[in-house]
Every structure is written in structure tokens, then in C-alpha cells.
PDB file of C-alpha atoms in Angstrom:
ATOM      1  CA  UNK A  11     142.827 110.443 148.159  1.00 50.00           C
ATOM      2  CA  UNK A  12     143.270 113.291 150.362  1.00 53.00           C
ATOM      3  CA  UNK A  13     142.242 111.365 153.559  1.00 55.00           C
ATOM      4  CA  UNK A  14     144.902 108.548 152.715  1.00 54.00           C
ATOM      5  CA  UNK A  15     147.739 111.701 152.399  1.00 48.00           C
ATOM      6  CA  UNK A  16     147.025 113.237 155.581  1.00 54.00           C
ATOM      7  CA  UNK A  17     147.026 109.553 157.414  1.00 57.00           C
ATOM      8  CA  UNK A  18     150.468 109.076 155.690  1.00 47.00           C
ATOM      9  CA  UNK A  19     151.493 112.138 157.144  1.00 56.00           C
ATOM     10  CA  UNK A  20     150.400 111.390 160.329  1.00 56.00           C
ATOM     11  CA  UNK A  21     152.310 108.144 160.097  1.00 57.00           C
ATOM     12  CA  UNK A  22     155.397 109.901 158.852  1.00 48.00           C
ATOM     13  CA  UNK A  23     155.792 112.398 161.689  1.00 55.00           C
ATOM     14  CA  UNK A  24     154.721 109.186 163.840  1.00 60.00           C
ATOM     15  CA  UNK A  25     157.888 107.719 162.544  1.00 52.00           C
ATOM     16  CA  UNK A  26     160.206 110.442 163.254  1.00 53.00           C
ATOM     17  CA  UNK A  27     159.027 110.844 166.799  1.00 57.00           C
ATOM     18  CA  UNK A  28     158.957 106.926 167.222  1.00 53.00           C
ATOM     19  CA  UNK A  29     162.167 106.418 170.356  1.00 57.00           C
ATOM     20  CA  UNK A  30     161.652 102.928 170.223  1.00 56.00           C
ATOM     21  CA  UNK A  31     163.135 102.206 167.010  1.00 56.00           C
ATOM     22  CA  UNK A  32     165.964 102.812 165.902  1.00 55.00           C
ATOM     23  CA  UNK A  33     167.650 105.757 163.450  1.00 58.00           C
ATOM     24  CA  UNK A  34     167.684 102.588 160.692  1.00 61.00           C
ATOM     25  CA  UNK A  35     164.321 101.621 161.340  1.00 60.00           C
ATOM     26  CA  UNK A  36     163.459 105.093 161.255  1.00 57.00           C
ATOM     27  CA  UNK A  37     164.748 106.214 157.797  1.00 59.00           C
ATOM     28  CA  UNK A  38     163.314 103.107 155.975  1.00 68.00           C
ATOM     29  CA  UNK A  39     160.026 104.251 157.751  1.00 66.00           C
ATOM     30  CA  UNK A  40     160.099 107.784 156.793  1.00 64.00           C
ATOM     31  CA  UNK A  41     161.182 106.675 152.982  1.00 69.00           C
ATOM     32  CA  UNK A  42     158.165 104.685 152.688  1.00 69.00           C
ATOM     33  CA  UNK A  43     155.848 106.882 153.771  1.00 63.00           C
ATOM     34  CA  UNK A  44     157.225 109.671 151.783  1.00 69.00           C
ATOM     35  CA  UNK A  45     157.137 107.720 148.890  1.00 68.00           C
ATOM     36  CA  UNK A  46     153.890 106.525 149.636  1.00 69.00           C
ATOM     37  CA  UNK A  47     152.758 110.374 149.980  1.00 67.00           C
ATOM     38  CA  UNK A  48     154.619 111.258 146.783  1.00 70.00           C
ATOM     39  CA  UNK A  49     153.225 108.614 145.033  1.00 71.00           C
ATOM     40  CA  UNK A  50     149.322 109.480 146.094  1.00 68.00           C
ATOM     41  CA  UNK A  51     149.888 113.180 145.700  1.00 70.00           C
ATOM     42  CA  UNK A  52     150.954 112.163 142.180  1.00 76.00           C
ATOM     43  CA  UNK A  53     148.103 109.826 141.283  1.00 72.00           C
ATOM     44  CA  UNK A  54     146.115 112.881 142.813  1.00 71.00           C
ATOM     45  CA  UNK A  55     147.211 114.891 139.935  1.00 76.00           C
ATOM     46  CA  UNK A  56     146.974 112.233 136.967  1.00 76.00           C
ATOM     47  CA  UNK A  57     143.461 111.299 137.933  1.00 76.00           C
ATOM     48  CA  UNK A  58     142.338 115.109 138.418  1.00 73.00           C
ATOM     49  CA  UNK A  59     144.178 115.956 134.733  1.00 79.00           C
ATOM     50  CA  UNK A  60     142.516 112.906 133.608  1.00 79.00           C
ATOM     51  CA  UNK A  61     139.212 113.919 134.560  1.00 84.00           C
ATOM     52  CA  UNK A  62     139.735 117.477 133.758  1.00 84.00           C
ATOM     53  CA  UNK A  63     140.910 116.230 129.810  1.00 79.00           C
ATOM     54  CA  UNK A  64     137.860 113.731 129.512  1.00 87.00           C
ATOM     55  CA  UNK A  65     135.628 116.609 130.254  1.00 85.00           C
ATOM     56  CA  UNK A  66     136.956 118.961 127.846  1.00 87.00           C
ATOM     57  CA  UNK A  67     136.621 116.208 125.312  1.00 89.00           C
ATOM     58  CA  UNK A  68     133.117 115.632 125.894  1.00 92.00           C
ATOM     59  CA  UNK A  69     132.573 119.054 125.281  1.00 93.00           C
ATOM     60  CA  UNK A  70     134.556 119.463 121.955  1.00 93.00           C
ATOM     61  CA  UNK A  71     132.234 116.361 121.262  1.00 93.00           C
ATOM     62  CA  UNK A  72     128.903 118.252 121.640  1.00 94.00           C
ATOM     63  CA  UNK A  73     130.533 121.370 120.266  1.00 95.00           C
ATOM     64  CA  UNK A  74     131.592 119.604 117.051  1.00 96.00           C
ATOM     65  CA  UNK A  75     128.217 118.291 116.570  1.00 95.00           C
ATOM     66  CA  UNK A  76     126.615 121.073 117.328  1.00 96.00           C
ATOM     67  CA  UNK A  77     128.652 122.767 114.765  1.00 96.00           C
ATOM     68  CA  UNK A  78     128.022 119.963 112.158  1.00 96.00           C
ATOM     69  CA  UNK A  79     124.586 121.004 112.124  1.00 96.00           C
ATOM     70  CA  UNK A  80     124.893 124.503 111.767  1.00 96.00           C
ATOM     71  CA  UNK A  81     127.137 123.995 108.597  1.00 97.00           C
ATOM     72  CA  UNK A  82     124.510 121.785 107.111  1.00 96.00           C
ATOM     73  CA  UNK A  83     122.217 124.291 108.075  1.00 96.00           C
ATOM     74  CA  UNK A  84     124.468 127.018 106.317  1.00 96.00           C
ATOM     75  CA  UNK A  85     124.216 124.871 102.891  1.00 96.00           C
ATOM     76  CA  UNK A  86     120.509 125.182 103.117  1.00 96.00           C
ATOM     77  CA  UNK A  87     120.925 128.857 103.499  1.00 95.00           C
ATOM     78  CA  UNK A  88     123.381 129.220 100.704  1.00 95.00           C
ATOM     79  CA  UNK A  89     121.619 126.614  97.962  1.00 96.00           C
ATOM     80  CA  UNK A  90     118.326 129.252  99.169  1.00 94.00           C
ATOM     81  CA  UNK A  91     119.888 132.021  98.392  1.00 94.00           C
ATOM     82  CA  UNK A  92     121.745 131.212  95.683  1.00 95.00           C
ATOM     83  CA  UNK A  93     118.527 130.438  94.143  1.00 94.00           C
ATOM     84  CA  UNK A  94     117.335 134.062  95.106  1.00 94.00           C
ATOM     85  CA  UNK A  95     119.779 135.412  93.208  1.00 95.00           C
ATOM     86  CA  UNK A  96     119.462 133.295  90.134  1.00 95.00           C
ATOM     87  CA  UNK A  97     115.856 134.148  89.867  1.00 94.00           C
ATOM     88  CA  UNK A  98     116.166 138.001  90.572  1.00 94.00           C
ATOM     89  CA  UNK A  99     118.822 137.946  87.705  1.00 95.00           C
ATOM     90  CA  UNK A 100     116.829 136.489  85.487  1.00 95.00           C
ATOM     91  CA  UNK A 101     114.600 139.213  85.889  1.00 94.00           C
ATOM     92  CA  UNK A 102     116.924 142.043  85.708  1.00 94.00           C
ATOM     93  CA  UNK A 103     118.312 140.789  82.766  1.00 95.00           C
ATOM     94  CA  UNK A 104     114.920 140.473  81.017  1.00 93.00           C
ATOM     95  CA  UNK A 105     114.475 144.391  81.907  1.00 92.00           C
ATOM     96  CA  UNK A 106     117.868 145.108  80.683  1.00 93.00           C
ATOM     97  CA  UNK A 107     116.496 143.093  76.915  1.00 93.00           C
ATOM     98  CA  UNK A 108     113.601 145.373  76.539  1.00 90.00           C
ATOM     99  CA  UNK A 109     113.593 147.133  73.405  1.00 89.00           C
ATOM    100  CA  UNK A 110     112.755 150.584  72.066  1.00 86.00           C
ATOM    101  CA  UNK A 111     109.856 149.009  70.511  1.00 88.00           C
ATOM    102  CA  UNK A 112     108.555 147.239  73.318  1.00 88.00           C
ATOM    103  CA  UNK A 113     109.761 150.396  76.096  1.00 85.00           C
ATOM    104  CA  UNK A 114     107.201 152.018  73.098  1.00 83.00           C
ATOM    105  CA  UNK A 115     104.709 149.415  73.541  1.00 87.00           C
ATOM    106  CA  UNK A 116     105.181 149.659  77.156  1.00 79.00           C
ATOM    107  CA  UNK A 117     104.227 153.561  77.204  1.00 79.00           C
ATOM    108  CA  UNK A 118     101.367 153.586  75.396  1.00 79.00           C
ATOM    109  CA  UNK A 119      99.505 150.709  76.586  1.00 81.00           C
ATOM    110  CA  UNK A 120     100.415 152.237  80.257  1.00 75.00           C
ATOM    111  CA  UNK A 121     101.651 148.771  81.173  1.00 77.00           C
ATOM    112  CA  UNK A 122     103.483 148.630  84.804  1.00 80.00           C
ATOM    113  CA  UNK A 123     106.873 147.101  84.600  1.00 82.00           C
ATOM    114  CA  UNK A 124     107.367 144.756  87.258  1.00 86.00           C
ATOM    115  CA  UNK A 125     110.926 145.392  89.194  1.00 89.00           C
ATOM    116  CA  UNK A 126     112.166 142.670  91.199  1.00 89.00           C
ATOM    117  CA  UNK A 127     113.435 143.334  94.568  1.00 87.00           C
ATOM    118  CA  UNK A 128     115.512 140.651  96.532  1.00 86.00           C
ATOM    119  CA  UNK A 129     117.605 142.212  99.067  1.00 87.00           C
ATOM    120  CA  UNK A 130     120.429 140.186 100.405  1.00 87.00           C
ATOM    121  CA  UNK A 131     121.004 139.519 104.401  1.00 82.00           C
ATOM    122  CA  UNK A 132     120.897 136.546 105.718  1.00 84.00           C
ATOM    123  CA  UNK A 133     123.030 135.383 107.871  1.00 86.00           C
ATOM    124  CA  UNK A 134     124.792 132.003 108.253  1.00 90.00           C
ATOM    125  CA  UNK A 135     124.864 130.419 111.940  1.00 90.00           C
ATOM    126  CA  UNK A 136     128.162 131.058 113.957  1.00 92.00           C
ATOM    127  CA  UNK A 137     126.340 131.047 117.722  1.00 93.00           C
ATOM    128  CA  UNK A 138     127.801 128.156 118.863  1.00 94.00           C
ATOM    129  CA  UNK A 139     131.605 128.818 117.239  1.00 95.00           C
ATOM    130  CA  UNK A 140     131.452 132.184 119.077  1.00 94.00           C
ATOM    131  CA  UNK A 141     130.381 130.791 122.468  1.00 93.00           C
ATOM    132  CA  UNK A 142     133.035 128.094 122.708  1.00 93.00           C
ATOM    133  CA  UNK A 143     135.677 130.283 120.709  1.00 93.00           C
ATOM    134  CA  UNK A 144     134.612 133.405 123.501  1.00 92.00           C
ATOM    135  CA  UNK A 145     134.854 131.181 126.104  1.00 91.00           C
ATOM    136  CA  UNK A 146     138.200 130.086 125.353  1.00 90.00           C
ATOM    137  CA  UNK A 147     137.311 126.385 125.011  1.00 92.00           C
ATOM    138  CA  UNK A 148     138.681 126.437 121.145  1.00 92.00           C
ATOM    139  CA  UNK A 149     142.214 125.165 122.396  1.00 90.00           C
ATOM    140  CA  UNK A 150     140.387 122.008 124.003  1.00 92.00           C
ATOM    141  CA  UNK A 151     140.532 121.198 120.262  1.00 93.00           C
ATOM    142  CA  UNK A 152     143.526 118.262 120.350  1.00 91.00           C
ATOM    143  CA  UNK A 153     143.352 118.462 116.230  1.00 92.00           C
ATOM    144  CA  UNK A 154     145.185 121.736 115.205  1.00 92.00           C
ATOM    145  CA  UNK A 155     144.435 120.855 111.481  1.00 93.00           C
ATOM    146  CA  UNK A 156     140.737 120.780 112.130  1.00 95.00           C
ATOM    147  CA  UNK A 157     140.985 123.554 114.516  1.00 95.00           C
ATOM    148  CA  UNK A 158     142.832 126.027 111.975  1.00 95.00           C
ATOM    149  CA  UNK A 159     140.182 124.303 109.450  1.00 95.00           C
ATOM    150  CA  UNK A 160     137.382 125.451 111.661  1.00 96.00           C
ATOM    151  CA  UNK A 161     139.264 129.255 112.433  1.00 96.00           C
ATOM    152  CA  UNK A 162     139.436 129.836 108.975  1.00 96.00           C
ATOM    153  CA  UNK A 163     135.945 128.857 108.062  1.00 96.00           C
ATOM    154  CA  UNK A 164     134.355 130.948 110.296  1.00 96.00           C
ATOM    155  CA  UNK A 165     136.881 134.200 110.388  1.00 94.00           C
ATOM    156  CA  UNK A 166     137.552 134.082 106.852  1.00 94.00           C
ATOM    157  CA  UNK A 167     134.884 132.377 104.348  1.00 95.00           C
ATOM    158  CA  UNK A 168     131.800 132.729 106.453  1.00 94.00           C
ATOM    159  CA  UNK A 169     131.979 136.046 106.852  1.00 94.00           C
ATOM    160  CA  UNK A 170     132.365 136.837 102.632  1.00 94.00           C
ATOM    161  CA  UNK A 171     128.979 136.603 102.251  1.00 95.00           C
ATOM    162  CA  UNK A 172     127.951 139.160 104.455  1.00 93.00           C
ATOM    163  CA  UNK A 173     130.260 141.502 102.724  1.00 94.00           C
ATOM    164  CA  UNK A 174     129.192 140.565  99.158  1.00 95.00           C
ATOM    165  CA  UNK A 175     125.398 140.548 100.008  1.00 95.00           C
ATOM    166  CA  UNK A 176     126.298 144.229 101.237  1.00 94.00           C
ATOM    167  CA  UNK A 177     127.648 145.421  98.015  1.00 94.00           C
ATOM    168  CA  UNK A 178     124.868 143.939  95.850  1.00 95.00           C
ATOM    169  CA  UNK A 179     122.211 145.945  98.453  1.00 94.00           C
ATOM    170  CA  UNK A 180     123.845 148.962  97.991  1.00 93.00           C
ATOM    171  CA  UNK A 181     123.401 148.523  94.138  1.00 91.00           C
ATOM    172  CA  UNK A 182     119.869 147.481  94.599  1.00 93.00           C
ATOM    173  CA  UNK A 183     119.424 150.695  96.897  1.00 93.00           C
ATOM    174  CA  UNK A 184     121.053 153.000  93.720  1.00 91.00           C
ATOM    175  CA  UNK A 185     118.104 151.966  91.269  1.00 92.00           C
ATOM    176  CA  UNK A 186     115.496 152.341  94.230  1.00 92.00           C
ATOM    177  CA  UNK A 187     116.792 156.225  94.316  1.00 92.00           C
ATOM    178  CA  UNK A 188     116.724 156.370  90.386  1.00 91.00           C
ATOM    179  CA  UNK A 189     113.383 155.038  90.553  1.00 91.00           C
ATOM    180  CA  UNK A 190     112.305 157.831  93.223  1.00 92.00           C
ATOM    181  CA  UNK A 191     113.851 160.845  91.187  1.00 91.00           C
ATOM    182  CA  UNK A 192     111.952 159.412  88.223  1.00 89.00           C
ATOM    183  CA  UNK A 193     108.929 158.906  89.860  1.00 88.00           C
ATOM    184  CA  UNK A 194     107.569 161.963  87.326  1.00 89.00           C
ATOM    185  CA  UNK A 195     108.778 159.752  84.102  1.00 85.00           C
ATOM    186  CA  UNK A 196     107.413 156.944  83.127  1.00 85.00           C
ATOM    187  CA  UNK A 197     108.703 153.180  82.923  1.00 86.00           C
ATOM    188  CA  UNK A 198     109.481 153.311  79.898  1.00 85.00           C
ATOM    189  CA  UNK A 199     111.113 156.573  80.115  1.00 87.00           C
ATOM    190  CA  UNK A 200     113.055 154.755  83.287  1.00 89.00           C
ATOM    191  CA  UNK A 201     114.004 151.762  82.335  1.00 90.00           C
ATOM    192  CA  UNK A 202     115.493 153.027  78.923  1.00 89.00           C
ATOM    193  CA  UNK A 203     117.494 156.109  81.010  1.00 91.00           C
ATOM    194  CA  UNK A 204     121.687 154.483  80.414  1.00 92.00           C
ATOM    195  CA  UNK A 205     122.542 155.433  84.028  1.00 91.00           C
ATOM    196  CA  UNK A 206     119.433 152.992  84.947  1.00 92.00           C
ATOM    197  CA  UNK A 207     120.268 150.325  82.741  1.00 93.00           C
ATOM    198  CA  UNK A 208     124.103 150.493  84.049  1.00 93.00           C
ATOM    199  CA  UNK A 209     122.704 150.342  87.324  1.00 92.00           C
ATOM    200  CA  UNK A 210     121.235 146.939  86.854  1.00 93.00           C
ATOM    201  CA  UNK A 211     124.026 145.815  84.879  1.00 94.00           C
ATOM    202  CA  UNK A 212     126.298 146.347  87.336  1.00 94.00           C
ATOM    203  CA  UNK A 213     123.772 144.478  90.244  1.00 94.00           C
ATOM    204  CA  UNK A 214     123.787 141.552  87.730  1.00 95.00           C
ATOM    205  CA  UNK A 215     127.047 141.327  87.753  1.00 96.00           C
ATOM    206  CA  UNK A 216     127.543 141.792  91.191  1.00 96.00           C
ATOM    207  CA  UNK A 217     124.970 138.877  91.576  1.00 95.00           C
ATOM    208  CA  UNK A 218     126.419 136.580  89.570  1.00 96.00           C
ATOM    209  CA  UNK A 219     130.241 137.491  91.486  1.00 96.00           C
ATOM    210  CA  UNK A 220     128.022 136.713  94.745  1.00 96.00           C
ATOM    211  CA  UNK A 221     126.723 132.855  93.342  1.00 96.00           C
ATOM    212  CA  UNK A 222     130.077 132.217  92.588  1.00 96.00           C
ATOM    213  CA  UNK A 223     131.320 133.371  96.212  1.00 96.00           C
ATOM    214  CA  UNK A 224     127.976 131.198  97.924  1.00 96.00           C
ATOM    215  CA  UNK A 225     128.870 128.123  95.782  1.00 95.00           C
ATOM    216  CA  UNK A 226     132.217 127.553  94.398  1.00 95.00           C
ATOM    217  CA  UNK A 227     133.813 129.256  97.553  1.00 95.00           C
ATOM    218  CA  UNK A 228     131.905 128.907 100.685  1.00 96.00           C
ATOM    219  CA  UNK A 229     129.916 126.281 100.342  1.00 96.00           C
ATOM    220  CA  UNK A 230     132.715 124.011  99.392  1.00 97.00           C
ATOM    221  CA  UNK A 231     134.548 124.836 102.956  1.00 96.00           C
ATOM    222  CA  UNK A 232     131.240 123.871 104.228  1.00 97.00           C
ATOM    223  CA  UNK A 233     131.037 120.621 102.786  1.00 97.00           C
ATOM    224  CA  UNK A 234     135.242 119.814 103.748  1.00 96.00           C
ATOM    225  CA  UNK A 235     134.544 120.766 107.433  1.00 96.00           C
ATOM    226  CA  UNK A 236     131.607 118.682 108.154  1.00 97.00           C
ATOM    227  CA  UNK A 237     133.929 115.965 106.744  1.00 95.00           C
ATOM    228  CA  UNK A 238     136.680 117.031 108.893  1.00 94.00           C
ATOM    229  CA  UNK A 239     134.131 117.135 111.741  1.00 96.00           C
ATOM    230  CA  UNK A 240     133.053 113.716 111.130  1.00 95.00           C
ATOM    231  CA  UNK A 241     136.245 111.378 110.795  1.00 92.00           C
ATOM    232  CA  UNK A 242     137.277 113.296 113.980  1.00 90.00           C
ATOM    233  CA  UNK A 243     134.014 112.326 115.872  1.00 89.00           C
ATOM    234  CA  UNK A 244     134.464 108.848 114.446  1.00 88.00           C
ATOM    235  CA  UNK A 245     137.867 107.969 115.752  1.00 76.00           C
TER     236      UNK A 245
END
């Protein structure tokens, strides 16, 4: 495209310096060619923006399926550790059900009660959002429902269960200290102490707030934006 420019321009100052025709014959010459010129400079820039927009497509392609597969991957994560937390529940509540008798029992049979430890941290996959989002590619995104969609997923919901997970460990880490300054009584002596027991009341409850956040308010996002994702790959 550039070659045919630069020969229309050559023809075009050709025309101008041309004393064999005349000023008419000039004119109509130099009009052509500079429509011809404008015309090629302008396809120029159509087929370079067209290339240009194809390209960015094909990568909001592979980013979008890339992206698919993390969020299935972060419903594996969340289903896992929602089960985590269900099962380490169950056994703080059993703890917080012993009775005097048993605690009794407990003491002088010298039986070791078991404490369950679970401590919360795993993070769900946002690699690929932050290399196309750092590398200012997110606007190549031609859908700005799905592209708020995908903002908010990752900025807002994702994030929640890092901060929830962090709140439950810092309860766990409370009755790990109460354990160490009673590391002279025994666990029966520990686990009927009321700052204890509140302890692990308060991590239940804090574990039961954090299934609720994993799978009545992330995990549904989850499941809308891999729709999202797919009906705009399909189109």
C-alpha cells in the first residue's frame, strides 16, 4: 500500500510539472491522483484498524477462556473448602457438647481430646485477570456488561474470601494461645474454661458466616460469569 502512495505521488508532481498539457488537463490529473492517494492512505488506515481490532479480539478470546477455567477451577476450591469448614465445625461443636460428666470422665481416664485444626488460606486464581487487567488489555473487552461483570467479580467478591478466611484464623490462633497458657491444666480443665468455650463458639460462628460467603455469595458470581463468558464466546 505504501509503494502504490509514493508512485501516486510521483505521478501527481509528474502532473503538475507536465508543459504539455494543458492547466485543464492538469487539474483533472492532479484530482485523480489526489483522490487516488486519499483514498489508499484511507484504506491504509481501515485495514491497519482492522487488523489491529481482530487481534485484540483474538486475545479477549484466549483471555476469556482462560478465565473460564480458572472460575471453574475457583468452584472446586470453594465446594473444597467449604467442605473443610463443615467438617472442622462439626468437630468444634462436638467439643463445645461435652459435659461435666464426660470433661470428668475425660480427666480421670487421662483421655487426650482431639482439637481440630483447619486453617483457612487458599487462594482463588486471578493470574490471568491481573495480567491482561495490568497490561491494560481489559478495555479490548467490546461487552461493558461482561466487562463490569468480570471487574466486580474479581475486585469485589473474589477477594471476600481472603478476608473472611483471615478472621476465622485469627480465632483459630486465640484458642491455640489459650491452649499454650493452659498447657499446665488439663483438657478437661481446658476445654470446660468459658473464655475457651467462647472462643470456639465464636470460630463456629465465624465458620458458618464464611460457608455462607463461599456458597451463597461467591460461588454464585462464579457460576453467572462463566455463563456470561460463554454466550459471549458463542456469538
Amino acid at each position: 500500500m505504501q509503494d502504490e502512495i509514493i508512485k501516486h505521488t510521483k505521478k501527481l508532481h509528474s502532473a503538475m510539472s507536465n508543459k504539455d498539457h494543458s492547466i485543464k488537463e492538469k487539474v483533472t490529473e492532479i484530482i485523480i491522483e489526489i483522490l487516488i492517494i486519499v483514498f489508499a492512505i484511507t484504506l491504509s488506515i481501515w485495514l491497519h484498524s482492522w487488523n489491529e481490532h481482530n487481534h485484540q479480539q483474538k486475545e479477549v478470546s484466549i483471555f476469556l477462556g482462560n478465565l473460564k477455567s480458572d472460575l471453574q477451577n475457583d468452584i472446586k476450591i470453594l465446594d473444597e473448602v467449604k467442605g473443610e469448614y463443615e467438617k472442622t465445625n462439626i468437630g468444634y461443636e462436638k467439643l463445645l457438647a461435652l459435659t461435666p460428666l464426660q470433661l470428668d470422665s475425660i480427666q480421670k481416664s487421662s483421655t487426650k481430646v482431639y482439637f481440630p485444626v483447619n486453617a483457612q488460606g487458599r487462594k482463588l486464581n486471578n493470574a490471568n485477570y491481573e495480567a491482561f487487567k495490568s497490561s491494560g488489555k481489559i478495555g479490548y473487552i467490546e461487552d461493558e456488561i461482561l466487562k463490569q461483570k468480570i471487574l466486580t467479580y474479581y475486585q469485589q467478591w473474589s477477594p471476600t474470601t481472603n478476608e473472611v478466611d483471615k478472621i476465622y484464623n485469627d480465632f483459630l490462633f486465640k484458642c491455640f494461645d489459650k491452649m499454650i497458657e493452659s498447657a499446665d491444666k488439663s483438657d478437661a480443665e481446658l476445654y470446660s474454661d468459658p473464655k475457651f468455650k467462647k472462643t470456639m463458639f465464636f470460630l463456629i460462628t465465624i465458620g458458618k458466616n464464611n460457608i455462607r460467603v463461599y456458597d451463597q455469595n461467591v460461588k454464585p458470581q462464579a457460576i453467572k460469569l462463566i455463563k456470561e463468558i460463554e454466550k459471549e464466546m458463542n456469538k
